[in-house]
PDB file of C-alpha atoms in Angstrom:
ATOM      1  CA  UNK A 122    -167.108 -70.773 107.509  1.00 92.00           C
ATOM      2  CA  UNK A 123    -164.046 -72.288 107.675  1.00 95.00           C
ATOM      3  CA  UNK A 124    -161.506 -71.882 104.583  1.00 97.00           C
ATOM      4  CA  UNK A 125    -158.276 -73.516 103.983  1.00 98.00           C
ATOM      5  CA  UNK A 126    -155.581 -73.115 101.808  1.00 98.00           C
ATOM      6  CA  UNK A 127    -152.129 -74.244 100.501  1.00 98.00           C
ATOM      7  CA  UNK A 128    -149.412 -72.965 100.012  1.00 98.00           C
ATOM      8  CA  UNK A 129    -145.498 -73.512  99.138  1.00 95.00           C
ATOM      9  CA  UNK A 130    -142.933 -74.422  96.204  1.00 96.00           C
ATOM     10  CA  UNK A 131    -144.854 -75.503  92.751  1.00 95.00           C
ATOM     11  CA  UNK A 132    -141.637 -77.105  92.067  1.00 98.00           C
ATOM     12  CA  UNK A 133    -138.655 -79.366  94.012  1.00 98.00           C
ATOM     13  CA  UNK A 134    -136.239 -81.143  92.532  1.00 97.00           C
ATOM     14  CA  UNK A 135    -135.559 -84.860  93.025  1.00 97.00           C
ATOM     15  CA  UNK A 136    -133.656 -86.091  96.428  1.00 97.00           C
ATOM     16  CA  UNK A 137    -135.006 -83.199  97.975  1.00 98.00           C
ATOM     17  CA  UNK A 138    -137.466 -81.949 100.458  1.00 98.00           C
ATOM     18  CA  UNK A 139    -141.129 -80.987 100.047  1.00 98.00           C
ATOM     19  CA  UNK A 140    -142.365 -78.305 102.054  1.00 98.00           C
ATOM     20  CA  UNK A 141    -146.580 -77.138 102.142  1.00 98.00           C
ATOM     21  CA  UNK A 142    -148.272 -74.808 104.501  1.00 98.00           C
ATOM     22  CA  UNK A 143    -151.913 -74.954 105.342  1.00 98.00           C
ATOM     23  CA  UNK A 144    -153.574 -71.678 105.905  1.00 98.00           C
ATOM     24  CA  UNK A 145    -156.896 -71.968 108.531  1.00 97.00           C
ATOM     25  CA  UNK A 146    -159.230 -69.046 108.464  1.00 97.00           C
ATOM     26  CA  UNK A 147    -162.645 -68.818 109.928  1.00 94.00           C
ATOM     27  CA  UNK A 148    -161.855 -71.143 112.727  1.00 92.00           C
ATOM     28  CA  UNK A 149    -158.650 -71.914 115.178  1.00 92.00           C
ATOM     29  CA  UNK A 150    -156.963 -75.053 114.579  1.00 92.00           C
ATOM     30  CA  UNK A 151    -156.649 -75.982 117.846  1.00 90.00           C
ATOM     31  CA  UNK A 152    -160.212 -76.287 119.064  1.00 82.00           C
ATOM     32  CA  UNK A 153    -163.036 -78.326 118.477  1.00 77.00           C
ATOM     33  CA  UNK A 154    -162.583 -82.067 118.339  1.00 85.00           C
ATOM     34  CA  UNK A 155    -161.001 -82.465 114.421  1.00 93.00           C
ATOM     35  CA  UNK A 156    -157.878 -83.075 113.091  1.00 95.00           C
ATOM     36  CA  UNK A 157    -155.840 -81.788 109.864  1.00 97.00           C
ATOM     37  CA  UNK A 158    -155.159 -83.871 106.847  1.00 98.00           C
ATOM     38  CA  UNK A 159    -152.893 -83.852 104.156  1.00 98.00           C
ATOM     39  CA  UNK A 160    -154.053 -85.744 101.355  1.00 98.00           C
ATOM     40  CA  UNK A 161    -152.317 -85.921  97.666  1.00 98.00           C
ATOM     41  CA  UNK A 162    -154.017 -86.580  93.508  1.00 97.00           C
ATOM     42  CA  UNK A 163    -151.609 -87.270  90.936  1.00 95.00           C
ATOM     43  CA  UNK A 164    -152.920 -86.287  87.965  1.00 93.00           C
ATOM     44  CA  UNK A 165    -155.561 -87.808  86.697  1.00 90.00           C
ATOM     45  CA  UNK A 166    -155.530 -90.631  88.992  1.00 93.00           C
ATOM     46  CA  UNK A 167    -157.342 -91.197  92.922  1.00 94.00           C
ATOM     47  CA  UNK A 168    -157.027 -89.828  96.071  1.00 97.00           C
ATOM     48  CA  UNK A 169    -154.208 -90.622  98.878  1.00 98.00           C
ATOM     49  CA  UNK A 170    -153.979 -90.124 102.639  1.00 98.00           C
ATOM     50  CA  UNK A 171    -150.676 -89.262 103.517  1.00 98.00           C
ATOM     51  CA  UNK A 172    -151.722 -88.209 107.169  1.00 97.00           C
ATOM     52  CA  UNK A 173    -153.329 -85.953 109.841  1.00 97.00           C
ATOM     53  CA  UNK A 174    -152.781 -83.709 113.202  1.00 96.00           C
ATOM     54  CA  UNK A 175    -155.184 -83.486 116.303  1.00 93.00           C
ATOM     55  CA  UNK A 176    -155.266 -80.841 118.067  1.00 85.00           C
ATOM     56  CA  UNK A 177    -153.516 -81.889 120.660  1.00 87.00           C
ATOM     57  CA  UNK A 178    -150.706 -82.072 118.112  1.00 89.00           C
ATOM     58  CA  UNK A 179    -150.818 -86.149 117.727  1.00 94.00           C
ATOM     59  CA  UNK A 180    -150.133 -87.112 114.412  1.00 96.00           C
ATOM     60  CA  UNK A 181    -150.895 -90.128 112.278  1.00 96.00           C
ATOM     61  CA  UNK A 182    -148.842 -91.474 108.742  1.00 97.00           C
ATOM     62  CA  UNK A 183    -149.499 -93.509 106.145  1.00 97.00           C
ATOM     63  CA  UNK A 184    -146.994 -96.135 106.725  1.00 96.00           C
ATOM     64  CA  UNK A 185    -146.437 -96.341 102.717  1.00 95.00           C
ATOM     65  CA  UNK A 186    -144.934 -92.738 103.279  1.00 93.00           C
ATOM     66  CA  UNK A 187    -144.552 -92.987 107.087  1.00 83.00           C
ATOM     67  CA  UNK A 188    -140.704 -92.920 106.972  1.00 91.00           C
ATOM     68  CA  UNK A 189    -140.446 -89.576 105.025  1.00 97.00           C
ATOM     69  CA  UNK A 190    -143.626 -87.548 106.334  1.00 98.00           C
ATOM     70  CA  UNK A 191    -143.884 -84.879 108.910  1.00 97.00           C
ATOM     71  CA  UNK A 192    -146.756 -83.011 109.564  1.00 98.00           C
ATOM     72  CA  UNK A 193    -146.872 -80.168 112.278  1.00 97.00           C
ATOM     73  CA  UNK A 194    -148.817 -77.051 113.550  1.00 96.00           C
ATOM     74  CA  UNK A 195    -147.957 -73.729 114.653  1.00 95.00           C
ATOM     75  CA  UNK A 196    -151.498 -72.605 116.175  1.00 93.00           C
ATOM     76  CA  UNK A 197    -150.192 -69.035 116.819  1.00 94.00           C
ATOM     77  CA  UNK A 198    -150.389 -68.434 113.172  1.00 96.00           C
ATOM     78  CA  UNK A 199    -153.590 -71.069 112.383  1.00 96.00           C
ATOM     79  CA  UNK A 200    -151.507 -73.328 110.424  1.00 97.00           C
ATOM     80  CA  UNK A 201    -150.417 -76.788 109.817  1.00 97.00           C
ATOM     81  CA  UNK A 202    -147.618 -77.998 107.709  1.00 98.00           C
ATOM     82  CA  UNK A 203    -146.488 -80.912 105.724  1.00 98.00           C
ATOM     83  CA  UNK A 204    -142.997 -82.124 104.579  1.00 98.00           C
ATOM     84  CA  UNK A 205    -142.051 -84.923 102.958  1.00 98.00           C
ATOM     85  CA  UNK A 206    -138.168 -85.865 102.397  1.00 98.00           C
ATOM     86  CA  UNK A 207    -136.455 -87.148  99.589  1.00 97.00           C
ATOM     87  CA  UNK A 208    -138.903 -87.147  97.336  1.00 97.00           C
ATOM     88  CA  UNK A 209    -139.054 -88.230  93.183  1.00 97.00           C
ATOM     89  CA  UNK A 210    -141.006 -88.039  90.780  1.00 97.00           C
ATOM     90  CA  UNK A 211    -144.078 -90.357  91.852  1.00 96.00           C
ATOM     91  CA  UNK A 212    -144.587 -87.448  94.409  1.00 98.00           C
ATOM     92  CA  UNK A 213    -145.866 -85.161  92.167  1.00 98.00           C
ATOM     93  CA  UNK A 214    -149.431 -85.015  92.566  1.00 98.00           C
ATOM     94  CA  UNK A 215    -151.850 -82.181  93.646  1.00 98.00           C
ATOM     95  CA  UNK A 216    -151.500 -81.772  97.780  1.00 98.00           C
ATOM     96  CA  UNK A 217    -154.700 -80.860  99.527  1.00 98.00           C
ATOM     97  CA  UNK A 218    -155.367 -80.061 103.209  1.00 98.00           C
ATOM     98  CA  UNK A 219    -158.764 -80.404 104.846  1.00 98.00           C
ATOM     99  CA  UNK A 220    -160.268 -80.381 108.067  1.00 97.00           C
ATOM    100  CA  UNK A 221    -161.210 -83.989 109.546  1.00 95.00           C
ATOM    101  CA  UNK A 222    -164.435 -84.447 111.843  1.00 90.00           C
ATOM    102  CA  UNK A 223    -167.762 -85.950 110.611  1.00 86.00           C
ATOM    103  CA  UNK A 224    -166.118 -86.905 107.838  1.00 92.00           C
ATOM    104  CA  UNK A 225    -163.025 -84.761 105.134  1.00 96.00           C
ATOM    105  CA  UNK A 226    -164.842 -81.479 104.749  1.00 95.00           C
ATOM    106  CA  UNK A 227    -163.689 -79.044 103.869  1.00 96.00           C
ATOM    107  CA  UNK A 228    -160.698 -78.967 101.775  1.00 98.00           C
ATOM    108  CA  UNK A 229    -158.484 -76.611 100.481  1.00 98.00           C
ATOM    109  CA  UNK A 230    -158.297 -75.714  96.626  1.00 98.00           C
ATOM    110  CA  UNK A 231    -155.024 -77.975  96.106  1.00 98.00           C
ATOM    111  CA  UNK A 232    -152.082 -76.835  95.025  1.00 98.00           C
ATOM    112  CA  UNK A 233    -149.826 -78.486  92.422  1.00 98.00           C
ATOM    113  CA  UNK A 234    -146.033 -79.735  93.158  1.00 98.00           C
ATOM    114  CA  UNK A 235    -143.970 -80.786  90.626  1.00 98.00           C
ATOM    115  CA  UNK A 236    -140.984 -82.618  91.294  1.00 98.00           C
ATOM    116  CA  UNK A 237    -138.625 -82.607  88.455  1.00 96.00           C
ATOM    117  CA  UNK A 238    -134.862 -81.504  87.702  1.00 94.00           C
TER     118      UNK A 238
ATOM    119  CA  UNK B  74    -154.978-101.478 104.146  1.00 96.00           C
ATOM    120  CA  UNK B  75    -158.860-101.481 103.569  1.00 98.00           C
ATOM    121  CA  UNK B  76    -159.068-101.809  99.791  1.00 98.00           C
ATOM    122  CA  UNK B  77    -162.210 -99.977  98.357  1.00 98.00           C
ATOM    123  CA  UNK B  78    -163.555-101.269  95.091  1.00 98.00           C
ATOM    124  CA  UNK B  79    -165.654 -99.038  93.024  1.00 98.00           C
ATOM    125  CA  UNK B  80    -168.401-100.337  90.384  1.00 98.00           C
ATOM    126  CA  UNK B  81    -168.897 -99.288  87.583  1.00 97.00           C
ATOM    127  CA  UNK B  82    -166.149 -96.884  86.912  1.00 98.00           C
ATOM    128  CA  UNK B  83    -167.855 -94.777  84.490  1.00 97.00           C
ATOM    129  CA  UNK B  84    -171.216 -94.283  84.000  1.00 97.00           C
ATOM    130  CA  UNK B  85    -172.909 -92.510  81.436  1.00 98.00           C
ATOM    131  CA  UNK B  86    -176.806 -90.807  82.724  1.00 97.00           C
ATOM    132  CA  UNK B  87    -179.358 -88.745  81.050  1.00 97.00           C
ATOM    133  CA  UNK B  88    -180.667 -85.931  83.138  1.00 97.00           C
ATOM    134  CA  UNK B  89    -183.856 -86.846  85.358  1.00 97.00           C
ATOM    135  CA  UNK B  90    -182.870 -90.439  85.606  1.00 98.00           C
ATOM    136  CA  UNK B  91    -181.215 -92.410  88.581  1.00 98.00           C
ATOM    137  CA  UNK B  92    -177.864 -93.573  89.077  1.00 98.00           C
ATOM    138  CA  UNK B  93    -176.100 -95.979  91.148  1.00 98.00           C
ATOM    139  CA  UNK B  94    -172.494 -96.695  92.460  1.00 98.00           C
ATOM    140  CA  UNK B  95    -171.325 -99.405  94.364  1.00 98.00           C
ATOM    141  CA  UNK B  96    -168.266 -98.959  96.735  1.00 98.00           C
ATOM    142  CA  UNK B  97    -167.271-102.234  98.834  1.00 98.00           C
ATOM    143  CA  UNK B  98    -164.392-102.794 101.345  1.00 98.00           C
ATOM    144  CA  UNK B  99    -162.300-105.456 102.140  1.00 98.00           C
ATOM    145  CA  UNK B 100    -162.866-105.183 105.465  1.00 98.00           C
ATOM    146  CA  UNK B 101    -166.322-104.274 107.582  1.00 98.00           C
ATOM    147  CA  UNK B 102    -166.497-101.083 108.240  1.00 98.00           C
ATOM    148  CA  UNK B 103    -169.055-101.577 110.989  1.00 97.00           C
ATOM    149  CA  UNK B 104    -167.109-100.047 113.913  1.00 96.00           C
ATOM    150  CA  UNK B 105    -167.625-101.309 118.461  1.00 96.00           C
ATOM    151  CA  UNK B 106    -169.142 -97.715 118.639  1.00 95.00           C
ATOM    152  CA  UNK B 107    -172.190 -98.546 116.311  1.00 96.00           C
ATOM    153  CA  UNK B 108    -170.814 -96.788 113.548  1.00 97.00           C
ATOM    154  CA  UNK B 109    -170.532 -97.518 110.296  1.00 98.00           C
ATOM    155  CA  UNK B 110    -167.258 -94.990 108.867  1.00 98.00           C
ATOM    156  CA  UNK B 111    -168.168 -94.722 105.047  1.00 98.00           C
ATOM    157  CA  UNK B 112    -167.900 -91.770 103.041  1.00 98.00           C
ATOM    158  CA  UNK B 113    -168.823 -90.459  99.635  1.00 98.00           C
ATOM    159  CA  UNK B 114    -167.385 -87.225  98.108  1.00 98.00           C
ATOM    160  CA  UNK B 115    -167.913 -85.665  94.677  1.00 98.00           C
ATOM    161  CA  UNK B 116    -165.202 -83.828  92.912  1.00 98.00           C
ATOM    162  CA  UNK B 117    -166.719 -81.857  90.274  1.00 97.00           C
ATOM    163  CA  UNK B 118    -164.040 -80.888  87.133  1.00 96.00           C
ATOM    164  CA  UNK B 119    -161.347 -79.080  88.430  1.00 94.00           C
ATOM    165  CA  UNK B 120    -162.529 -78.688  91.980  1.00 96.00           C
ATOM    166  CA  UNK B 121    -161.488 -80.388  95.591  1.00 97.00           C
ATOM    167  CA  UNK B 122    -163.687 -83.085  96.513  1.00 97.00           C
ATOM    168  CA  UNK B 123    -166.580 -81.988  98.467  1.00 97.00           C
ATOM    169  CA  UNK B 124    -168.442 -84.561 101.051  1.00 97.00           C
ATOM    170  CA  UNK B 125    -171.717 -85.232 100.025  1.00 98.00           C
ATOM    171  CA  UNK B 126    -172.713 -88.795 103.051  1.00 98.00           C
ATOM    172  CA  UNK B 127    -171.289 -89.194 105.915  1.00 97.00           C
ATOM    173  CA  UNK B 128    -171.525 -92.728 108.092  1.00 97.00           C
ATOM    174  CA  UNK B 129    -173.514 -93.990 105.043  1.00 97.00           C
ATOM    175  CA  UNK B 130    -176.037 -92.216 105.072  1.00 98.00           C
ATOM    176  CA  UNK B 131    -176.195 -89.032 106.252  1.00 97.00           C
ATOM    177  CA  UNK B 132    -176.261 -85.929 103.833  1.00 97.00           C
ATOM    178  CA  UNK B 133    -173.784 -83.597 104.693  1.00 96.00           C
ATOM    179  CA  UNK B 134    -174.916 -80.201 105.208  1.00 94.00           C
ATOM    180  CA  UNK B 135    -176.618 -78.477 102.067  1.00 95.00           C
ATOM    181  CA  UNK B 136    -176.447 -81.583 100.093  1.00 97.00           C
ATOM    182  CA  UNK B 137    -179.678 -82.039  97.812  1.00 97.00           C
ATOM    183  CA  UNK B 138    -181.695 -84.808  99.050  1.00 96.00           C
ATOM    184  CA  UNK B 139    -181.595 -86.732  95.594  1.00 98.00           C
ATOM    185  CA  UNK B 140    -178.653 -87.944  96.999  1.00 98.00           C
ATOM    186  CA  UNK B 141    -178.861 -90.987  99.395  1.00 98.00           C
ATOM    187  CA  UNK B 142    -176.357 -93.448 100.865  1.00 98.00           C
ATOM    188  CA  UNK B 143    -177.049 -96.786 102.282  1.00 98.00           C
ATOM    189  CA  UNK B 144    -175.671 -99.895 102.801  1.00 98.00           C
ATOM    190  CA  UNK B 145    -173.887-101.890 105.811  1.00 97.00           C
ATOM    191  CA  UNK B 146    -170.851-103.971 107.037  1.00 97.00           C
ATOM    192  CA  UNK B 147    -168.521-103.836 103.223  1.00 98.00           C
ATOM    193  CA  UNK B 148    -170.980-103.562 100.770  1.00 98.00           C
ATOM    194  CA  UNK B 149    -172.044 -99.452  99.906  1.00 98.00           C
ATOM    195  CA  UNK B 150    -174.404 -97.830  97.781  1.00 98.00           C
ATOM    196  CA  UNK B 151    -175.254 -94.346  96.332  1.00 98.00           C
ATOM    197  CA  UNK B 152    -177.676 -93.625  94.848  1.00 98.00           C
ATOM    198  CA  UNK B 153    -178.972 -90.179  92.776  1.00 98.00           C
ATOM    199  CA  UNK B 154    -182.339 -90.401  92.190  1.00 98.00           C
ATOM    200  CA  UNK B 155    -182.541 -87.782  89.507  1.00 98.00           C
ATOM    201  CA  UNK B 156    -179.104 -86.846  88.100  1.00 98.00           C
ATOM    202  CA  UNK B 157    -179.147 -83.132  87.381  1.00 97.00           C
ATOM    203  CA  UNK B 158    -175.883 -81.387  84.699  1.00 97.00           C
ATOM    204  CA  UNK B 159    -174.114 -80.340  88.189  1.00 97.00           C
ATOM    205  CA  UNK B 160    -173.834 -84.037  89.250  1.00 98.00           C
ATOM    206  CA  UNK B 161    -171.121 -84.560  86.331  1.00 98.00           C
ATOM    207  CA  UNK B 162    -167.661 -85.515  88.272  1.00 98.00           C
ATOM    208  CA  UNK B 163    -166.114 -88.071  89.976  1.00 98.00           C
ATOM    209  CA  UNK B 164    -166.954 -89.842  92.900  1.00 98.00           C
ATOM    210  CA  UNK B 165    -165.123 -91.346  95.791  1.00 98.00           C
ATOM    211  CA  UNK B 166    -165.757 -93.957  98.703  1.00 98.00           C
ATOM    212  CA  UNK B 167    -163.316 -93.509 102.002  1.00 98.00           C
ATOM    213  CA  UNK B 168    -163.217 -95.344 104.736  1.00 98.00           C
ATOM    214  CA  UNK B 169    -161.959 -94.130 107.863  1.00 97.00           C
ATOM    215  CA  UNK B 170    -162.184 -96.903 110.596  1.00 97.00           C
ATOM    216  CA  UNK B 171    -158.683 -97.757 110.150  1.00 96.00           C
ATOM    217  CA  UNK B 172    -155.653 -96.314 109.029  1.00 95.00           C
ATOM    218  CA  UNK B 173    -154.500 -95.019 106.848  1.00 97.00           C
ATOM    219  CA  UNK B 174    -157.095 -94.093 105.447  1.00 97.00           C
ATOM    220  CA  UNK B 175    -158.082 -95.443 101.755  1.00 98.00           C
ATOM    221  CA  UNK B 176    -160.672 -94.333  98.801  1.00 98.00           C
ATOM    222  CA  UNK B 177    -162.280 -96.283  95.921  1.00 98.00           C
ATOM    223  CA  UNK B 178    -160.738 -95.720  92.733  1.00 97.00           C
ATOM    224  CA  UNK B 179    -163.620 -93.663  91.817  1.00 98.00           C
ATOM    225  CA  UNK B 180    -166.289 -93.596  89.671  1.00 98.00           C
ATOM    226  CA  UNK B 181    -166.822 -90.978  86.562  1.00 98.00           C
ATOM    227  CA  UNK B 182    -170.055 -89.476  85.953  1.00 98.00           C
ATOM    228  CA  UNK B 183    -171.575 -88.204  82.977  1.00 98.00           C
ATOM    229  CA  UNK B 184    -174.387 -86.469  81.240  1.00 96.00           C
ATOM    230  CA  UNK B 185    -175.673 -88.103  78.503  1.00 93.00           C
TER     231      UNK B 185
END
């Protein structure tokens, strides 16, 4: 079944750039009719939807985020990215990715970014 | 942005009884393609969420079948009809018939 998994700096400081990868296995990320998702959890608080890829490498934004968010895909090696610019410290939350379709399923573990000086 | 509200946030359930969480939106969710694009996950202590309904009612693959999902236009319900020790987490609405999209603020569940 598919798997997916994060990856990327635990920690970035403030002003600068946030970089995750998402790792696909058990399935290519450029067929079948889904899309990618980043989505973020501060700690202990709810979920947010900072944005998604098709396939056909469209991509949507949250507009609260919209002006610092880039997600991509490099199919040859299954995965999809995210970065997010200038960032502080309401940006530290755990990132997941999951695959969209019927539905957010599944999702990767999460992996936790700190940003802090 | 559709705003999901979430009632109650915390509920508190002995084994073998039912529970029941209310999710509605601000907005219908009732799409022109007959759809209805509601979602409920479960993320269980320190896991991802995991999708349990799909389009209100529809168990996602493998999910037990004492959970159910119904409810139309921006009012939501789910429903467990006998909450089991795995249940314990917290729960989330989404909605995803416009962007971006938005979840309840979730709902806590646990074992009495």
């Amino acid at each position: 079944q598919v798997q997916l998994q994060e990856s990327g700096p635990g920690l970035v400081k403030p002003s600068q750039t946030l970089s995750l990868t998402c790792t696909v296995s058990g399935g290519s990320i450029s067929s079948g009719s889904y899309y990618w998702n980043w989505i973020r959890q501060p700690a202990g608080k709810g979920l947010e939807w900072i944005g998604r890829i098709y396939t056909s490498g469209s991509t949507n934004y949250n507009p609260s985020l919209k002006s610092r968010v880039t997600i991509s895909a490099d199919t040859s090696k299954n995965q999809f990215s995210l970065k997010l610019t200038s960032v502080t410290v309401a940006d530290t939350a755990v990132y997941y990715c999951a695959r969209g379709g019927r539905g957010i399923d599944p999702w990767g573990q999460g992996t936790l970014v700190t940003v802090s000086s | 942005d559709i705003v999901m509200t979430q009632t109650p946030l915390s509920l508190s359930v002995t084994p073998g009884q039912p529970a029941s969480i209310s999710c509605k939106s601000s907005q219908s969710l009732l799409h022109s393609d007959g759809k209805t694009y509601l979602y409920w996950y479960l993320q269980k202590p320190g896991q991802s969420p995991q999708l349990l309904i799909y389009e209100v009612s529809n168990r996602f693959s493998g999910v037990p079948d004492r959970f159910s999902g119904s409810g139309s236009g921006t009012d939501f319900t789910l429903k467990i009809s006998r909450v089991e020790a795995e249940d314990v987490g917290v729960y989330y609405c989404m909605q995803s018939i416009q962007l971006p999209y938005t979840f309840g603020q979730g709902t806590k569940l646990e074992i009495k």
